PDB file of C-alpha atoms in Angstrom:
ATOM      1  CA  UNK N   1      93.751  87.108  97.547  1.00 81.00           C
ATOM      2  CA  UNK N   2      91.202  89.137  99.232  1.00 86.00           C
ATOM      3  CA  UNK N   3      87.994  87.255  99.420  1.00 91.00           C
ATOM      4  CA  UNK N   4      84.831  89.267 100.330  1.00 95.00           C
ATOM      5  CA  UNK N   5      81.246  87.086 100.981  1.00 96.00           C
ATOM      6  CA  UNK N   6      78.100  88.590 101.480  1.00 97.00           C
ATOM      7  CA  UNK N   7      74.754  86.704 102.886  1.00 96.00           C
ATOM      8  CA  UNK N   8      72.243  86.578 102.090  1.00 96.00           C
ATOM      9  CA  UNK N   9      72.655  87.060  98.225  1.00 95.00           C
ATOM     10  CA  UNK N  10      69.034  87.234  97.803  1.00 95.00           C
ATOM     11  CA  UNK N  11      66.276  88.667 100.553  1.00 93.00           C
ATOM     12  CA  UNK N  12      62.937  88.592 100.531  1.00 94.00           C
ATOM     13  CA  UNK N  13      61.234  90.514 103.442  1.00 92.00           C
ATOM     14  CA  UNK N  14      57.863  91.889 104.440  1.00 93.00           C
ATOM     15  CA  UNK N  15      57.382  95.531 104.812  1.00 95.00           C
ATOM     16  CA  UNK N  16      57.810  96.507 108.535  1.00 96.00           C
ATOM     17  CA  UNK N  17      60.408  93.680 109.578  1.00 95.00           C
ATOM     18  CA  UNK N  18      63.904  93.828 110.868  1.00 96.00           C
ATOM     19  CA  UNK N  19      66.649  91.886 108.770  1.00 95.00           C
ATOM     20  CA  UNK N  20      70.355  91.932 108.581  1.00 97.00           C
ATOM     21  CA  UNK N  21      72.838  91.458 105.763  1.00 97.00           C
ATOM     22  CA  UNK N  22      76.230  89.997 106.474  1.00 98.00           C
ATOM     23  CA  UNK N  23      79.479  90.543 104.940  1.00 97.00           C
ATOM     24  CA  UNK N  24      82.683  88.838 105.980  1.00 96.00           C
ATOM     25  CA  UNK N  25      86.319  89.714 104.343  1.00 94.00           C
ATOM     26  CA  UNK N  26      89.461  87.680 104.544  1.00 92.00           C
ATOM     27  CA  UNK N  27      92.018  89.935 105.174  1.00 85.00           C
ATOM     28  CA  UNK N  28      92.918  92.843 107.306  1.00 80.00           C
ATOM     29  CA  UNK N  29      91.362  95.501 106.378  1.00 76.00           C
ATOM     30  CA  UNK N  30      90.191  98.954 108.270  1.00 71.00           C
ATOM     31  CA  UNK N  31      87.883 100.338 105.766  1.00 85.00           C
ATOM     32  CA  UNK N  32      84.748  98.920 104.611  1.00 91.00           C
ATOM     33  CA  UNK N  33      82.066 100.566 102.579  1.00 93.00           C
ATOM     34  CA  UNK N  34      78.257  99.421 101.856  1.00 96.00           C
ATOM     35  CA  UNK N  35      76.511 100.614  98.976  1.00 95.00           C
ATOM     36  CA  UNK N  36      73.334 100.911  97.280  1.00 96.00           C
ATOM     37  CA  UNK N  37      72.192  99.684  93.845  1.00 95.00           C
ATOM     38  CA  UNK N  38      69.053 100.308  91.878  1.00 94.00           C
ATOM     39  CA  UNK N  39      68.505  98.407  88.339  1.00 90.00           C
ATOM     40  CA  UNK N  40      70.290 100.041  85.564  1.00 88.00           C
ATOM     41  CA  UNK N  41      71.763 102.563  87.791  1.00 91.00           C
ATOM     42  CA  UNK N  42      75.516 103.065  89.290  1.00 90.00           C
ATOM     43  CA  UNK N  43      76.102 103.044  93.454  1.00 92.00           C
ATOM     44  CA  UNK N  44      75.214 105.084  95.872  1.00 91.00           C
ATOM     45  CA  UNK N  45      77.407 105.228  99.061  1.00 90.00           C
ATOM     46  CA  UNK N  46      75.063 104.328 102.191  1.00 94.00           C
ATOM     47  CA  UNK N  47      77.917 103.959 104.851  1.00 92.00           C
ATOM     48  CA  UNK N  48      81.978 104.315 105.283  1.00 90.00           C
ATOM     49  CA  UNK N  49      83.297 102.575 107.980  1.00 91.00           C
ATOM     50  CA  UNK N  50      86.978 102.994 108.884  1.00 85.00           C
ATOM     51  CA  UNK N  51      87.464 101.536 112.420  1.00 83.00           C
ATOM     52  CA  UNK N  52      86.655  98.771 114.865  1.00 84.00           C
ATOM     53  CA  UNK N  53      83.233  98.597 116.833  1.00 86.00           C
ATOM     54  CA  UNK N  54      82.647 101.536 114.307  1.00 89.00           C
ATOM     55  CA  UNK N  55      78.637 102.033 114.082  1.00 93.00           C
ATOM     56  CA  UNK N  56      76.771 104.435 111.661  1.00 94.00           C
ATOM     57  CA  UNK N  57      72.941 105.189 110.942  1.00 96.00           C
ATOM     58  CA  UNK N  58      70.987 106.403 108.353  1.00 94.00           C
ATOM     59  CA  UNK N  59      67.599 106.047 108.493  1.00 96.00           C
ATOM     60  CA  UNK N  60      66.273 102.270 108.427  1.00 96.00           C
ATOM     61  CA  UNK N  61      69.754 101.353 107.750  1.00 97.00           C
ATOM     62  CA  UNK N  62      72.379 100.627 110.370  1.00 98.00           C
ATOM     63  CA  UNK N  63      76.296  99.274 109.851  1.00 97.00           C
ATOM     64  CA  UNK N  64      78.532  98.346 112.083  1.00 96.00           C
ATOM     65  CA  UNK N  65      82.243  96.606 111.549  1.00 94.00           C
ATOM     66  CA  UNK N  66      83.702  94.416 113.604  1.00 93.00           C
ATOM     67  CA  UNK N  67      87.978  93.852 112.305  1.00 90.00           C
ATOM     68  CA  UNK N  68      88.771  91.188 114.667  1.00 91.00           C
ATOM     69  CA  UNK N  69      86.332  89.225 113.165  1.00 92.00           C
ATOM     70  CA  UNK N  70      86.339  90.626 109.579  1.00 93.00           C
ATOM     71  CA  UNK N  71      82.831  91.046 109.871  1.00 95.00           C
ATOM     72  CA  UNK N  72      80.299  94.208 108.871  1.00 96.00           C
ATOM     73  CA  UNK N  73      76.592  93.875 109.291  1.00 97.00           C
ATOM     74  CA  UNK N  74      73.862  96.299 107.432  1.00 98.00           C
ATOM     75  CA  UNK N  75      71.095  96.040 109.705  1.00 98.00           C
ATOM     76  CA  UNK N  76      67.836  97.503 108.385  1.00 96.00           C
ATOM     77  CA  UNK N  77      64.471  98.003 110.544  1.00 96.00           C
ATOM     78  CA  UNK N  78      61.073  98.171 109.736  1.00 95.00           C
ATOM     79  CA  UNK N  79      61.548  98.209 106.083  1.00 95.00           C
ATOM     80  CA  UNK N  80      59.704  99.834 103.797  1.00 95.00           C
ATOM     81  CA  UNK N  81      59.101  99.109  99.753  1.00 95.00           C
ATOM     82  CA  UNK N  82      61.895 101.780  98.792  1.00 95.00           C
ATOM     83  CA  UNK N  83      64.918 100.378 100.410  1.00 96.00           C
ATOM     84  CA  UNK N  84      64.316  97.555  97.638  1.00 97.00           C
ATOM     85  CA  UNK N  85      67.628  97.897  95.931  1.00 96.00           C
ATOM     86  CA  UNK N  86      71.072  95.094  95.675  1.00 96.00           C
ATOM     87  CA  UNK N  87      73.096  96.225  98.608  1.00 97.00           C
ATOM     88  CA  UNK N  88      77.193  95.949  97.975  1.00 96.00           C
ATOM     89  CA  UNK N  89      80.053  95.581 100.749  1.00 96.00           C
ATOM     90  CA  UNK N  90      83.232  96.234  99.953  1.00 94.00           C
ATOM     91  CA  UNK N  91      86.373  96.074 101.443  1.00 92.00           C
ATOM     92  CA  UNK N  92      89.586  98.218 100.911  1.00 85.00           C
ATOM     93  CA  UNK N  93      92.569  96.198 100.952  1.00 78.00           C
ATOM     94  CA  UNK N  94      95.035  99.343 101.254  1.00 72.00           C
ATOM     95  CA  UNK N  95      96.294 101.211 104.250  1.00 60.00           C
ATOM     96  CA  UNK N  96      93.930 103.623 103.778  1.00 56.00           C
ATOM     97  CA  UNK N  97      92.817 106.035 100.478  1.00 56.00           C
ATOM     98  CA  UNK N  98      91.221 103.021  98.617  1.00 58.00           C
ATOM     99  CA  UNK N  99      94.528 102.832  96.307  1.00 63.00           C
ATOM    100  CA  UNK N 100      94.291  99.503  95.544  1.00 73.00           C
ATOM    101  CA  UNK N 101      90.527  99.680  94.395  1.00 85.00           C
ATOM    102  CA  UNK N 102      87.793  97.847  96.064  1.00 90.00           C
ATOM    103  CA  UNK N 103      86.896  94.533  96.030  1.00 92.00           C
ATOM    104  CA  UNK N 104      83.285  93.755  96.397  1.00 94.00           C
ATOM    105  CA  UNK N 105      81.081  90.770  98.192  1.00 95.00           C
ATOM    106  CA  UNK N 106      78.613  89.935  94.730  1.00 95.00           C
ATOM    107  CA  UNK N 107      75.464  91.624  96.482  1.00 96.00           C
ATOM    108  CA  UNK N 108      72.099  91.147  98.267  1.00 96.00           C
ATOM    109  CA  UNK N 109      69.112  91.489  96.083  1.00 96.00           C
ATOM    110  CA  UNK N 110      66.417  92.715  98.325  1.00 96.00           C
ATOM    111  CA  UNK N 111      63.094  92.911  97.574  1.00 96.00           C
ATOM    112  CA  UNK N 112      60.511  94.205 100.003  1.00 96.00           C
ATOM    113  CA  UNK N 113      57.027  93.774  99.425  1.00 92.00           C
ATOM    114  CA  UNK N 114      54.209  95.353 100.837  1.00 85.00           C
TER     115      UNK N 114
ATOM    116  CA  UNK G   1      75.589 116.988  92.396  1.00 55.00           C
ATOM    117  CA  UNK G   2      77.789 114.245  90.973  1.00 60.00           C
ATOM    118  CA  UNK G   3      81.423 115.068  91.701  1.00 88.00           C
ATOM    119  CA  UNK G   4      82.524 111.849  89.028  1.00 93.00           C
ATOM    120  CA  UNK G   5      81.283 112.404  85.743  1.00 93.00           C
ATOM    121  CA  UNK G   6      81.010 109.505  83.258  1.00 95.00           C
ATOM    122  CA  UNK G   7      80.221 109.809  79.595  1.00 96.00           C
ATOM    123  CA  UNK G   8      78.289 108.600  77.691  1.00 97.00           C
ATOM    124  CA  UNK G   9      76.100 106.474  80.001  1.00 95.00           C
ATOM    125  CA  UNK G  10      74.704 104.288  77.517  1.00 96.00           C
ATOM    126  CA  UNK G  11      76.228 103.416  74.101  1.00 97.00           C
ATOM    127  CA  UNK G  12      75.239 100.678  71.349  1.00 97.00           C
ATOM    128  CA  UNK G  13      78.231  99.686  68.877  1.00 96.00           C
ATOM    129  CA  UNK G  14      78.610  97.332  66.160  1.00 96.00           C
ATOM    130  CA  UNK G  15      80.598  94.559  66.693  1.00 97.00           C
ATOM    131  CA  UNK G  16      83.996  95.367  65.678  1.00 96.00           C
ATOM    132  CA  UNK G  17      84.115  98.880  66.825  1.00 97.00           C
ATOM    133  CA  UNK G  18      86.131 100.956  69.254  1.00 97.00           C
ATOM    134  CA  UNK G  19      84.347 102.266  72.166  1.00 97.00           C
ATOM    135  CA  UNK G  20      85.717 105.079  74.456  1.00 97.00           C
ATOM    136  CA  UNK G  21      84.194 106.101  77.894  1.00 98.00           C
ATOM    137  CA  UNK G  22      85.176 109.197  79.751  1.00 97.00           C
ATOM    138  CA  UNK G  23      85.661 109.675  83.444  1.00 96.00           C
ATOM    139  CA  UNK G  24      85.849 112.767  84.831  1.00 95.00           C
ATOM    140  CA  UNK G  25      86.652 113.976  88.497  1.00 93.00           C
ATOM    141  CA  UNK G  26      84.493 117.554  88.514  1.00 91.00           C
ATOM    142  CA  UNK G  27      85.953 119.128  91.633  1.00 87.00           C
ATOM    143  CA  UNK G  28      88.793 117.612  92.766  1.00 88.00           C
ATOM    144  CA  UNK G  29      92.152 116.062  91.061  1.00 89.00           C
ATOM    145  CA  UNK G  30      92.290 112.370  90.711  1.00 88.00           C
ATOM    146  CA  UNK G  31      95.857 110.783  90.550  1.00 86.00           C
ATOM    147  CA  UNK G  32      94.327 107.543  90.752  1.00 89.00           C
ATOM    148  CA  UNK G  33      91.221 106.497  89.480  1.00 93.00           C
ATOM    149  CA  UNK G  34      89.718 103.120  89.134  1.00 94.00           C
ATOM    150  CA  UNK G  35      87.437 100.883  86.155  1.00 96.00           C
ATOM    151  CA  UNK G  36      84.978  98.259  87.487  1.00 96.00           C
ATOM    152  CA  UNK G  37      82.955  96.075  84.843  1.00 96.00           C
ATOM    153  CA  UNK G  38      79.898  94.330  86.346  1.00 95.00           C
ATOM    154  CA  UNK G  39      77.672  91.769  84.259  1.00 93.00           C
ATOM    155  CA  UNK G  40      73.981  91.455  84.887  1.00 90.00           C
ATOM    156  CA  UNK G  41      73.031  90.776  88.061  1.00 87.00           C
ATOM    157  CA  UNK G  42      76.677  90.629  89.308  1.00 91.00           C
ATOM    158  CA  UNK G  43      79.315  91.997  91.763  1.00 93.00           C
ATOM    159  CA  UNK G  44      81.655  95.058  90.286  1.00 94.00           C
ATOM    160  CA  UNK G  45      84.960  93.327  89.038  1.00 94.00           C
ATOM    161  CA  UNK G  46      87.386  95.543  89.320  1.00 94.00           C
ATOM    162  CA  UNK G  47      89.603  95.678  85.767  1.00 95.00           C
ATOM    163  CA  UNK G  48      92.022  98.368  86.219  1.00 95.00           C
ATOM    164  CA  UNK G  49      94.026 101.035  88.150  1.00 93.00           C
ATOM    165  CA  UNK G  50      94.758 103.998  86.162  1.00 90.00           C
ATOM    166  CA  UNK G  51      97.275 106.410  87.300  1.00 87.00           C
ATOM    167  CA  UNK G  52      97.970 109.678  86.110  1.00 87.00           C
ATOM    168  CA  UNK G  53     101.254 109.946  84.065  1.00 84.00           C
ATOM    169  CA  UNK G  54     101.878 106.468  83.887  1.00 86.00           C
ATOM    170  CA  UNK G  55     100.707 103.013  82.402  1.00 89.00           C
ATOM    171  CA  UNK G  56      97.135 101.722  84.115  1.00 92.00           C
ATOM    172  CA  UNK G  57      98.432  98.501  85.980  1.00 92.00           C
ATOM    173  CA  UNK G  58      95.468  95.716  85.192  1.00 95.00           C
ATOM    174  CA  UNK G  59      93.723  93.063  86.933  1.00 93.00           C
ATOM    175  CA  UNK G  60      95.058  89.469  86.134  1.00 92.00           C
ATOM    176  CA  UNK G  61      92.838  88.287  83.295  1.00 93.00           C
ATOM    177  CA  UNK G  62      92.477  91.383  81.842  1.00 95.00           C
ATOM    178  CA  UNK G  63      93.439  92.266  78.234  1.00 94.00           C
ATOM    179  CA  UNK G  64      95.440  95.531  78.295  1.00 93.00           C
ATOM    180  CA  UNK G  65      95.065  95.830  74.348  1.00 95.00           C
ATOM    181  CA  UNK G  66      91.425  95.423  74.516  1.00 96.00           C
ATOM    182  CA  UNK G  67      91.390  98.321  77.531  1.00 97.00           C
ATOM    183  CA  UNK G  68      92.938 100.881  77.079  1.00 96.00           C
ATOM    184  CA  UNK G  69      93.385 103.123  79.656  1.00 95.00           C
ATOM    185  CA  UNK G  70      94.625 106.627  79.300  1.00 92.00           C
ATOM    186  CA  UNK G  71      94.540 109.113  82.307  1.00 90.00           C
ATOM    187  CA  UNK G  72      96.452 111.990  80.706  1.00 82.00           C
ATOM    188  CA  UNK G  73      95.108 114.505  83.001  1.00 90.00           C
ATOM    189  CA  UNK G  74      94.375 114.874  86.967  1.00 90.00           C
ATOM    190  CA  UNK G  75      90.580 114.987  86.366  1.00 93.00           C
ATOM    191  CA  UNK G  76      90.783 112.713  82.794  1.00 94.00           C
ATOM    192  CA  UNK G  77      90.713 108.785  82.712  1.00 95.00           C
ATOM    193  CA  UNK G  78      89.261 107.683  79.221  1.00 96.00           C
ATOM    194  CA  UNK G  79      88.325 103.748  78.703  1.00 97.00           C
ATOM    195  CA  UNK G  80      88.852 102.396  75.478  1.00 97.00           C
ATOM    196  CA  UNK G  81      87.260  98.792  74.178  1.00 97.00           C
ATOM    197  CA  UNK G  82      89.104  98.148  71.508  1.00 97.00           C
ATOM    198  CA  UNK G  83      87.330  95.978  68.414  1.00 96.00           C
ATOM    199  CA  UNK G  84      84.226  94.941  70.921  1.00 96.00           C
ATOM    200  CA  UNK G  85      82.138  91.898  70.709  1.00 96.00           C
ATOM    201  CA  UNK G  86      79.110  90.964  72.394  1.00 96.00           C
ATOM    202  CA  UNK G  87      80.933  89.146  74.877  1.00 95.00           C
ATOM    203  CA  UNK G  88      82.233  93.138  76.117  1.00 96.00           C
ATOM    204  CA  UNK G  89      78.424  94.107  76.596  1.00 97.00           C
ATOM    205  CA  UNK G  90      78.412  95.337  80.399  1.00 96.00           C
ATOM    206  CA  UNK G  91      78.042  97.880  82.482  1.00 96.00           C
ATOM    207  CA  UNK G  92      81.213  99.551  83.250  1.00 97.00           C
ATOM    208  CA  UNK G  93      81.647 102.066  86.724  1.00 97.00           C
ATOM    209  CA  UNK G  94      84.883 103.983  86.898  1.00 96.00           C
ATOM    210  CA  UNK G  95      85.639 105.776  90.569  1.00 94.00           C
ATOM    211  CA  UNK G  96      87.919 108.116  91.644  1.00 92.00           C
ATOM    212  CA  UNK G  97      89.747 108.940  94.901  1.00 84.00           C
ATOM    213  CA  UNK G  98      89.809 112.094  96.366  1.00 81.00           C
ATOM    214  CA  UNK G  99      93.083 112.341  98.592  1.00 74.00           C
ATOM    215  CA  UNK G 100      93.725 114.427 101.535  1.00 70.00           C
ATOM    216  CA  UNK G 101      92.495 114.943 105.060  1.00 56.00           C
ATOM    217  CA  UNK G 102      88.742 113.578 104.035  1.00 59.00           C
ATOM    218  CA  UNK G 103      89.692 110.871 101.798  1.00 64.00           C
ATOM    219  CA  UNK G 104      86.711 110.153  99.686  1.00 76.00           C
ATOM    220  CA  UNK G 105      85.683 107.461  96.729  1.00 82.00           C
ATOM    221  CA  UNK G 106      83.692 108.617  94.415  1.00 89.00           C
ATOM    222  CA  UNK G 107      81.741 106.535  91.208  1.00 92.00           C
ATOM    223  CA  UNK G 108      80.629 107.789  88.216  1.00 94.00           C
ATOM    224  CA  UNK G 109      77.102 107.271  87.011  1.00 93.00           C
ATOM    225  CA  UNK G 110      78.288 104.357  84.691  1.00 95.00           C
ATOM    226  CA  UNK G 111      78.474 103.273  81.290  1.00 97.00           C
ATOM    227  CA  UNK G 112      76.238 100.861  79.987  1.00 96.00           C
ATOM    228  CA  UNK G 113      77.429  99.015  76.418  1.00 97.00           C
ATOM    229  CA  UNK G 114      75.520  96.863  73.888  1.00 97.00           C
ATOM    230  CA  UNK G 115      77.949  95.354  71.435  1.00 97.00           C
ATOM    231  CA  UNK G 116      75.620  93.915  68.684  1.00 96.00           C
TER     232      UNK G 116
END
């Protein structure tokens, strides 16, 4: 059974400082996805990350995925009061297409205040 | 714009009462699309795999006669709670893939239910 855990599972930073959330998977797997949630609201896809040593940026926000180690880190920098959202890995346990559905780590509540 | 639609986004039912949720894929064809229930302040669980032309294949611990899925159509997968109790209040998130040389998932806006 595919396990997904994400840490911290709740965050609570100062505007302007550097954190990182950590997400580490028990299987193989070649796709990994972070998303964005706001209260009351459904996701919002931050990052896709489909290969080893793979590294995307948006903004603040920086993933990276490392599959030997089943490991994916969302790296944000110099945060500001609007990235306060829960933040969702989630791994894709197919070969590829997300047939099998995603199975998500249970989230980082972040909360940045001023 | 949202390429998953989901309808209705927020519904409150009597306890008792059948539910159904719509997911729709706007621009693309879905063979396969996916329901996800999450609880308050939760992770997405996800329930089901519905497939186009044939039966939804569940998630152990799911009822199938409480569920039902129905994805008669390439861009169609309807959600049914059947007879829902409190206990079913959640917010359920259905996603589709989008197939081909830029395979994409997509979520729908989500479906939030109050069983009183």
């Amino acid at each position: 059974e595919l396990k997904v855990e994400q840490n911290p599972l709740f965050l609570s930073m100062q505007e302007g400082k550097n954190y990182t959330i950590y997400c580490n998977y028990s299987t193989t797997s070649d796709r990994l996805y972070w998303y964005r949630q706001d209260p009351g609201k459904s996701l919002e896809s931050l990052f896709v990350l489909l290969s080893n040593g793979a590294v995307k940026q948006e903004g603040r926000l920086m993933a990276s995925l490392d599959t030997k180690a089943r490991l994916s880190t969302l790296h944000i920098t110099a945060a500001v009061h609007d990235l306060s959202a829960t933040y969702f890995c989630a791994v894709d346990p197919s070969s590829g297409g997300g047939a099998d559905g995603l199975t998500f780590g249970k989230g980082t509540h972040l909360i940045i205040q001023p | 714009g949202a390429v998953v639609s989901q309808h209705p986004s927020r519904v409150i039912c009597k306890s008792g009462t059948s539910v159904k949720i719509e997911c729709r894929s706007l621009d693309f064809q879905a063979t396969t699309m996916f329901w996800y229930r999450q609880f308050p302040k939760q992770s997405l669980m996800l329930m089901a795999t519905s497939n186009e032309g044939s039966k939804a294949t569940y998630e152990q611990g799911v009822e199938k006669d409480k569920f039902l899925i129905n994805h008669a159509s390439l861009t169609l997968s309807t959600l049914t709670v059947t007879s829902a109790h409190p206990e079913d209040s959640s917010f359920y998130i259905c996603s589709a893939v989008r197939q081909g040389s830029n395979e994409k998932l997509f979520f729908g806006s989500g479906t939030q239910l109050s069983v009183l």
